[in-house]
């Protein structure tokens, strides 16, 4: 039985190897080209959809002396945070009293304060971006959160599908503030 099956497979292999050759027959005449099709829909936009804010003075509130909250609302023309939080990258930057540097949140220690940010909830009363300032120990002070001493924030929203480089890497958190501004042509 095994010999019969082996002979049958061998015969099929020999027939298939020698039955066709590239020189068999001539190519036919090329036909006439057809008419062009209709134009397709416009594709997605590129970096033009990146949205950024001006610098926004700190405006923290809350009854605790060691933790304060601040909300930022998007302009009315923009979609709500709840509708884009799964499709856009949110970068929030902070600059404060004394050193003139720009920090990407989270900031783990600026003069003894931590700053974190994230998209707000879907609640109608919630802000689109929530920022929290928390004292590492003790109470928050003016050098950490006062707008009159230079505490301010700026956000950048990057829609999904915008590539950071030719390799397709999208980890904007690894790019510093100047690199983000240069890449997306964001004025200071």
PDB file of C-alpha atoms in Angstrom:
ATOM      1  CA  UNK A   1       0.000   0.000   0.000  1.00  0.00           C
ATOM      2  CA  UNK A   2       2.800   2.413   0.925  1.00  0.00           C
ATOM      3  CA  UNK A   3       4.633   1.556  -2.269  1.00  0.00           C
ATOM      4  CA  UNK A   4       1.559   2.268  -4.402  1.00  0.00           C
ATOM      5  CA  UNK A   5       1.001   5.683  -2.769  1.00  0.00           C
ATOM      6  CA  UNK A   6       4.698   6.556  -3.125  1.00  0.00           C
ATOM      7  CA  UNK A   7       4.650   5.567  -6.844  1.00  0.00           C
ATOM      8  CA  UNK A   8       1.479   7.619  -7.397  1.00  0.00           C
ATOM      9  CA  UNK A   9       3.026  10.755  -5.799  1.00  0.00           C
ATOM     10  CA  UNK A  10       6.224  10.251  -7.795  1.00  0.00           C
ATOM     11  CA  UNK A  11       4.228  10.020 -11.054  1.00  0.00           C
ATOM     12  CA  UNK A  12       2.282  13.220 -10.232  1.00  0.00           C
ATOM     13  CA  UNK A  13       5.539  15.049  -9.429  1.00  0.00           C
ATOM     14  CA  UNK A  14       7.225  13.939 -12.704  1.00  0.00           C
ATOM     15  CA  UNK A  15       4.195  14.917 -14.803  1.00  0.00           C
ATOM     16  CA  UNK A  16       3.910  18.353 -13.196  1.00  0.00           C
ATOM     17  CA  UNK A  17       7.634  19.097 -13.637  1.00  0.00           C
ATOM     18  CA  UNK A  18       7.757  18.282 -17.363  1.00  0.00           C
ATOM     19  CA  UNK A  19       4.269  19.128 -18.622  1.00  0.00           C
ATOM     20  CA  UNK A  20       4.672  22.943 -18.829  1.00  0.00           C
ATOM     21  CA  UNK A  21       7.477  25.175 -19.999  1.00  0.00           C
ATOM     22  CA  UNK A  22       7.794  28.963 -20.193  1.00  0.00           C
ATOM     23  CA  UNK A  23       8.154  28.844 -24.004  1.00  0.00           C
ATOM     24  CA  UNK A  24       4.717  27.296 -24.623  1.00  0.00           C
ATOM     25  CA  UNK A  25       2.467  29.588 -26.665  1.00  0.00           C
ATOM     26  CA  UNK A  26       2.652  33.314 -27.443  1.00  0.00           C
ATOM     27  CA  UNK A  27       1.279  36.208 -25.434  1.00  0.00           C
ATOM     28  CA  UNK A  28      -1.900  37.748 -26.731  1.00  0.00           C
ATOM     29  CA  UNK A  29      -2.397  41.341 -27.886  1.00  0.00           C
ATOM     30  CA  UNK A  30      -2.758  43.949 -25.126  1.00  0.00           C
ATOM     31  CA  UNK A  31      -6.255  45.353 -24.825  1.00  0.00           C
ATOM     32  CA  UNK A  32      -7.314  48.998 -24.764  1.00  0.00           C
ATOM     33  CA  UNK A  33      -6.992  50.771 -21.391  1.00  0.00           C
ATOM     34  CA  UNK A  34     -10.254  51.460 -19.592  1.00  0.00           C
ATOM     35  CA  UNK A  35     -11.540  54.862 -18.479  1.00  0.00           C
ATOM     36  CA  UNK A  36     -10.230  56.407 -15.232  1.00  0.00           C
ATOM     37  CA  UNK A  37     -12.338  55.843 -12.139  1.00  0.00           C
ATOM     38  CA  UNK A  38     -13.825  58.541  -9.921  1.00  0.00           C
ATOM     39  CA  UNK A  39     -11.683  60.334  -7.375  1.00  0.00           C
ATOM     40  CA  UNK A  40     -11.829  58.799  -3.912  1.00  0.00           C
ATOM     41  CA  UNK A  41     -12.606  60.657  -0.683  1.00  0.00           C
ATOM     42  CA  UNK A  42      -9.989  62.901   0.900  1.00  0.00           C
ATOM     43  CA  UNK A  43      -7.659  61.068   3.250  1.00  0.00           C
ATOM     44  CA  UNK A  44      -7.007  61.954   6.870  1.00  0.00           C
ATOM     45  CA  UNK A  45      -5.160  65.167   7.589  1.00  0.00           C
ATOM     46  CA  UNK A  46      -1.624  65.158   8.928  1.00  0.00           C
ATOM     47  CA  UNK A  47      -0.021  67.371  11.554  1.00  0.00           C
ATOM     48  CA  UNK A  48      -2.466  70.189  10.788  1.00  0.00           C
ATOM     49  CA  UNK A  49      -4.851  68.522  13.266  1.00  0.00           C
ATOM     50  CA  UNK A  50      -2.462  68.928  16.194  1.00  0.00           C
ATOM     51  CA  UNK A  51      -4.079  71.300  18.691  1.00  0.00           C
ATOM     52  CA  UNK A  52      -2.215  73.358  21.265  1.00  0.00           C
ATOM     53  CA  UNK A  53      -3.150  76.017  23.769  1.00  0.00           C
ATOM     54  CA  UNK A  54      -1.569  79.275  24.760  1.00  0.00           C
ATOM     55  CA  UNK A  55       0.043  79.321  28.189  1.00  0.00           C
ATOM     56  CA  UNK A  56      -2.742  79.202  30.787  1.00  0.00           C
ATOM     57  CA  UNK A  57      -2.094  80.783  34.224  1.00  0.00           C
ATOM     58  CA  UNK A  58      -2.418  78.349  37.136  1.00  0.00           C
ATOM     59  CA  UNK A  59      -5.825  78.542  38.788  1.00  0.00           C
ATOM     60  CA  UNK A  60      -5.850  75.940  41.540  1.00  0.00           C
ATOM     61  CA  UNK A  61      -8.674  75.513  44.021  1.00  0.00           C
ATOM     62  CA  UNK A  62      -9.564  73.213  46.888  1.00  0.00           C
ATOM     63  CA  UNK A  63      -9.903  73.396  50.643  1.00  0.00           C
ATOM     64  CA  UNK A  64      -6.858  71.262  51.434  1.00  0.00           C
ATOM     65  CA  UNK A  65      -3.520  73.021  51.917  1.00  0.00           C
ATOM     66  CA  UNK A  66      -1.557  70.044  50.572  1.00  0.00           C
ATOM     67  CA  UNK A  67      -3.506  69.194  47.402  1.00  0.00           C
ATOM     68  CA  UNK A  68      -5.217  71.502  44.888  1.00  0.00           C
ATOM     69  CA  UNK A  69      -7.046  70.964  41.616  1.00  0.00           C
ATOM     70  CA  UNK A  70      -7.299  72.895  38.374  1.00  0.00           C
ATOM     71  CA  UNK A  71      -9.444  72.268  35.320  1.00  0.00           C
ATOM     72  CA  UNK A  72      -8.898  73.363  31.720  1.00  0.00           C
ATOM     73  CA  UNK A  73     -11.786  73.359  29.267  1.00  0.00           C
ATOM     74  CA  UNK A  74     -11.281  73.045  25.525  1.00  0.00           C
ATOM     75  CA  UNK A  75     -12.724  75.773  23.291  1.00  0.00           C
ATOM     76  CA  UNK A  76     -16.346  75.122  22.291  1.00  0.00           C
ATOM     77  CA  UNK A  77     -15.298  74.349  18.710  1.00  0.00           C
ATOM     78  CA  UNK A  78     -13.284  71.324  19.865  1.00  0.00           C
ATOM     79  CA  UNK A  79     -14.662  67.885  20.667  1.00  0.00           C
ATOM     80  CA  UNK A  80     -15.005  66.961  24.331  1.00  0.00           C
ATOM     81  CA  UNK A  81     -12.264  65.112  26.183  1.00  0.00           C
ATOM     82  CA  UNK A  82     -14.484  62.065  26.615  1.00  0.00           C
ATOM     83  CA  UNK A  83     -14.841  61.717  22.833  1.00  0.00           C
ATOM     84  CA  UNK A  84     -11.085  61.896  22.080  1.00  0.00           C
ATOM     85  CA  UNK A  85      -9.373  60.413  25.132  1.00  0.00           C
ATOM     86  CA  UNK A  86      -8.931  57.027  23.408  1.00  0.00           C
ATOM     87  CA  UNK A  87      -7.739  58.450  20.096  1.00  0.00           C
ATOM     88  CA  UNK A  88      -5.536  61.442  20.978  1.00  0.00           C
ATOM     89  CA  UNK A  89      -2.319  61.878  22.918  1.00  0.00           C
ATOM     90  CA  UNK A  90      -2.484  64.575  25.592  1.00  0.00           C
ATOM     91  CA  UNK A  91       0.722  66.341  26.597  1.00  0.00           C
ATOM     92  CA  UNK A  92       0.590  68.949  29.356  1.00  0.00           C
ATOM     93  CA  UNK A  93       3.521  71.253  30.103  1.00  0.00           C
ATOM     94  CA  UNK A  94       4.287  73.349  33.163  1.00  0.00           C
ATOM     95  CA  UNK A  95       6.602  76.262  33.847  1.00  0.00           C
ATOM     96  CA  UNK A  96       6.911  77.900  37.209  1.00  0.00           C
ATOM     97  CA  UNK A  97       8.695  80.250  39.527  1.00  0.00           C
ATOM     98  CA  UNK A  98      12.407  80.764  39.271  1.00  0.00           C
ATOM     99  CA  UNK A  99      14.078  78.586  36.693  1.00  0.00           C
ATOM    100  CA  UNK A 100      12.346  79.265  33.341  1.00  0.00           C
ATOM    101  CA  UNK A 101      12.352  75.569  32.372  1.00  0.00           C
ATOM    102  CA  UNK A 102       9.379  73.823  30.772  1.00  0.00           C
ATOM    103  CA  UNK A 103       8.419  70.452  32.259  1.00  0.00           C
ATOM    104  CA  UNK A 104       6.171  67.776  30.812  1.00  0.00           C
ATOM    105  CA  UNK A 105       3.667  66.421  33.337  1.00  0.00           C
ATOM    106  CA  UNK A 106       3.856  64.407  35.452  1.00  0.00           C
ATOM    107  CA  UNK A 107       6.340  66.537  37.399  1.00  0.00           C
ATOM    108  CA  UNK A 108       7.523  64.586  40.410  1.00  0.00           C
ATOM    109  CA  UNK A 109       9.294  67.378  42.280  1.00  0.00           C
ATOM    110  CA  UNK A 110       9.108  71.084  41.479  1.00  0.00           C
ATOM    111  CA  UNK A 111      10.104  72.986  44.610  1.00  0.00           C
ATOM    112  CA  UNK A 112       8.472  70.272  46.734  1.00  0.00           C
ATOM    113  CA  UNK A 113       5.282  69.840  44.674  1.00  0.00           C
ATOM    114  CA  UNK A 114       4.077  67.147  42.288  1.00  0.00           C
ATOM    115  CA  UNK A 115       1.904  67.921  39.262  1.00  0.00           C
ATOM    116  CA  UNK A 116      -0.161  65.379  37.327  1.00  0.00           C
ATOM    117  CA  UNK A 117      -2.660  65.779  34.487  1.00  0.00           C
ATOM    118  CA  UNK A 118      -5.160  63.724  32.558  1.00  0.00           C
ATOM    119  CA  UNK A 119      -8.341  63.862  30.535  1.00  0.00           C
ATOM    120  CA  UNK A 120     -11.449  64.756  32.518  1.00  0.00           C
ATOM    121  CA  UNK A 121     -14.436  62.462  32.931  1.00  0.00           C
ATOM    122  CA  UNK A 122     -17.505  62.408  30.724  1.00  0.00           C
ATOM    123  CA  UNK A 123     -19.486  64.407  33.284  1.00  0.00           C
ATOM    124  CA  UNK A 124     -20.973  67.648  31.967  1.00  0.00           C
ATOM    125  CA  UNK A 125     -19.543  69.533  34.938  1.00  0.00           C
ATOM    126  CA  UNK A 126     -16.021  68.095  34.577  1.00  0.00           C
ATOM    127  CA  UNK A 127     -13.208  69.924  32.852  1.00  0.00           C
ATOM    128  CA  UNK A 128     -11.599  68.498  29.721  1.00  0.00           C
ATOM    129  CA  UNK A 129      -8.175  68.378  31.412  1.00  0.00           C
ATOM    130  CA  UNK A 130      -7.688  67.911  35.144  1.00  0.00           C
ATOM    131  CA  UNK A 131      -4.434  69.002  36.789  1.00  0.00           C
ATOM    132  CA  UNK A 132      -3.535  68.118  40.363  1.00  0.00           C
ATOM    133  CA  UNK A 133      -0.882  69.832  42.490  1.00  0.00           C
ATOM    134  CA  UNK A 134       0.209  67.927  45.583  1.00  0.00           C
ATOM    135  CA  UNK A 135       2.758  68.905  48.227  1.00  0.00           C
ATOM    136  CA  UNK A 136       5.401  66.244  48.784  1.00  0.00           C
ATOM    137  CA  UNK A 137       5.313  67.180  52.453  1.00  0.00           C
ATOM    138  CA  UNK A 138       3.514  69.953  54.287  1.00  0.00           C
ATOM    139  CA  UNK A 139       1.480  72.532  52.399  1.00  0.00           C
ATOM    140  CA  UNK A 140       1.621  73.940  48.880  1.00  0.00           C
ATOM    141  CA  UNK A 141       3.084  77.454  48.662  1.00  0.00           C
ATOM    142  CA  UNK A 142       3.060  80.370  46.229  1.00  0.00           C
ATOM    143  CA  UNK A 143       6.428  79.468  44.652  1.00  0.00           C
ATOM    144  CA  UNK A 144       4.830  76.201  43.531  1.00  0.00           C
ATOM    145  CA  UNK A 145       1.371  77.200  42.273  1.00  0.00           C
ATOM    146  CA  UNK A 146       0.925  80.979  42.118  1.00  0.00           C
ATOM    147  CA  UNK A 147       0.152  82.436  38.676  1.00  0.00           C
ATOM    148  CA  UNK A 148       1.589  85.791  39.791  1.00  0.00           C
ATOM    149  CA  UNK A 149       4.947  84.032  40.256  1.00  0.00           C
ATOM    150  CA  UNK A 150       4.783  82.398  36.808  1.00  0.00           C
ATOM    151  CA  UNK A 151       3.016  79.068  37.337  1.00  0.00           C
ATOM    152  CA  UNK A 152       1.296  78.243  34.058  1.00  0.00           C
ATOM    153  CA  UNK A 153       0.322  75.289  31.872  1.00  0.00           C
ATOM    154  CA  UNK A 154       0.009  74.495  28.191  1.00  0.00           C
ATOM    155  CA  UNK A 155      -1.508  71.460  26.476  1.00  0.00           C
ATOM    156  CA  UNK A 156      -0.840  69.781  23.129  1.00  0.00           C
ATOM    157  CA  UNK A 157      -3.346  67.314  21.639  1.00  0.00           C
ATOM    158  CA  UNK A 158      -2.040  64.953  18.969  1.00  0.00           C
ATOM    159  CA  UNK A 159      -4.579  62.859  17.043  1.00  0.00           C
ATOM    160  CA  UNK A 160      -3.880  59.187  16.449  1.00  0.00           C
ATOM    161  CA  UNK A 161      -2.069  58.372  13.207  1.00  0.00           C
ATOM    162  CA  UNK A 162       0.355  61.336  13.321  1.00  0.00           C
ATOM    163  CA  UNK A 163       3.848  59.856  13.087  1.00  0.00           C
ATOM    164  CA  UNK A 164       6.686  61.282  15.138  1.00  0.00           C
ATOM    165  CA  UNK A 165       9.394  60.090  12.742  1.00  0.00           C
ATOM    166  CA  UNK A 166       9.983  58.039   9.625  1.00  0.00           C
ATOM    167  CA  UNK A 167      10.219  54.830  11.667  1.00  0.00           C
ATOM    168  CA  UNK A 168       6.630  55.329  12.848  1.00  0.00           C
ATOM    169  CA  UNK A 169       7.481  55.794  16.523  1.00  0.00           C
ATOM    170  CA  UNK A 170       4.676  57.564  18.355  1.00  0.00           C
ATOM    171  CA  UNK A 171       6.055  57.958  21.878  1.00  0.00           C
ATOM    172  CA  UNK A 172       5.797  61.734  22.218  1.00  0.00           C
ATOM    173  CA  UNK A 173       6.498  61.476  25.961  1.00  0.00           C
ATOM    174  CA  UNK A 174      10.134  60.809  25.077  1.00  0.00           C
ATOM    175  CA  UNK A 175      10.352  64.096  23.142  1.00  0.00           C
ATOM    176  CA  UNK A 176      11.119  67.238  25.135  1.00  0.00           C
ATOM    177  CA  UNK A 177       9.050  70.422  24.865  1.00  0.00           C
ATOM    178  CA  UNK A 178      11.339  72.060  22.294  1.00  0.00           C
ATOM    179  CA  UNK A 179      11.303  68.928  20.101  1.00  0.00           C
ATOM    180  CA  UNK A 180       7.478  68.802  20.172  1.00  0.00           C
ATOM    181  CA  UNK A 181       7.265  72.514  19.279  1.00  0.00           C
ATOM    182  CA  UNK A 182       9.778  72.105  16.442  1.00  0.00           C
ATOM    183  CA  UNK A 183       8.176  68.946  15.057  1.00  0.00           C
ATOM    184  CA  UNK A 184       4.624  70.330  15.045  1.00  0.00           C
ATOM    185  CA  UNK A 185       5.568  73.977  14.296  1.00  0.00           C
ATOM    186  CA  UNK A 186       4.101  75.191  17.593  1.00  0.00           C
ATOM    187  CA  UNK A 187       5.108  78.779  18.428  1.00  0.00           C
ATOM    188  CA  UNK A 188       6.365  79.526  21.933  1.00  0.00           C
TER     189      UNK A 188
END
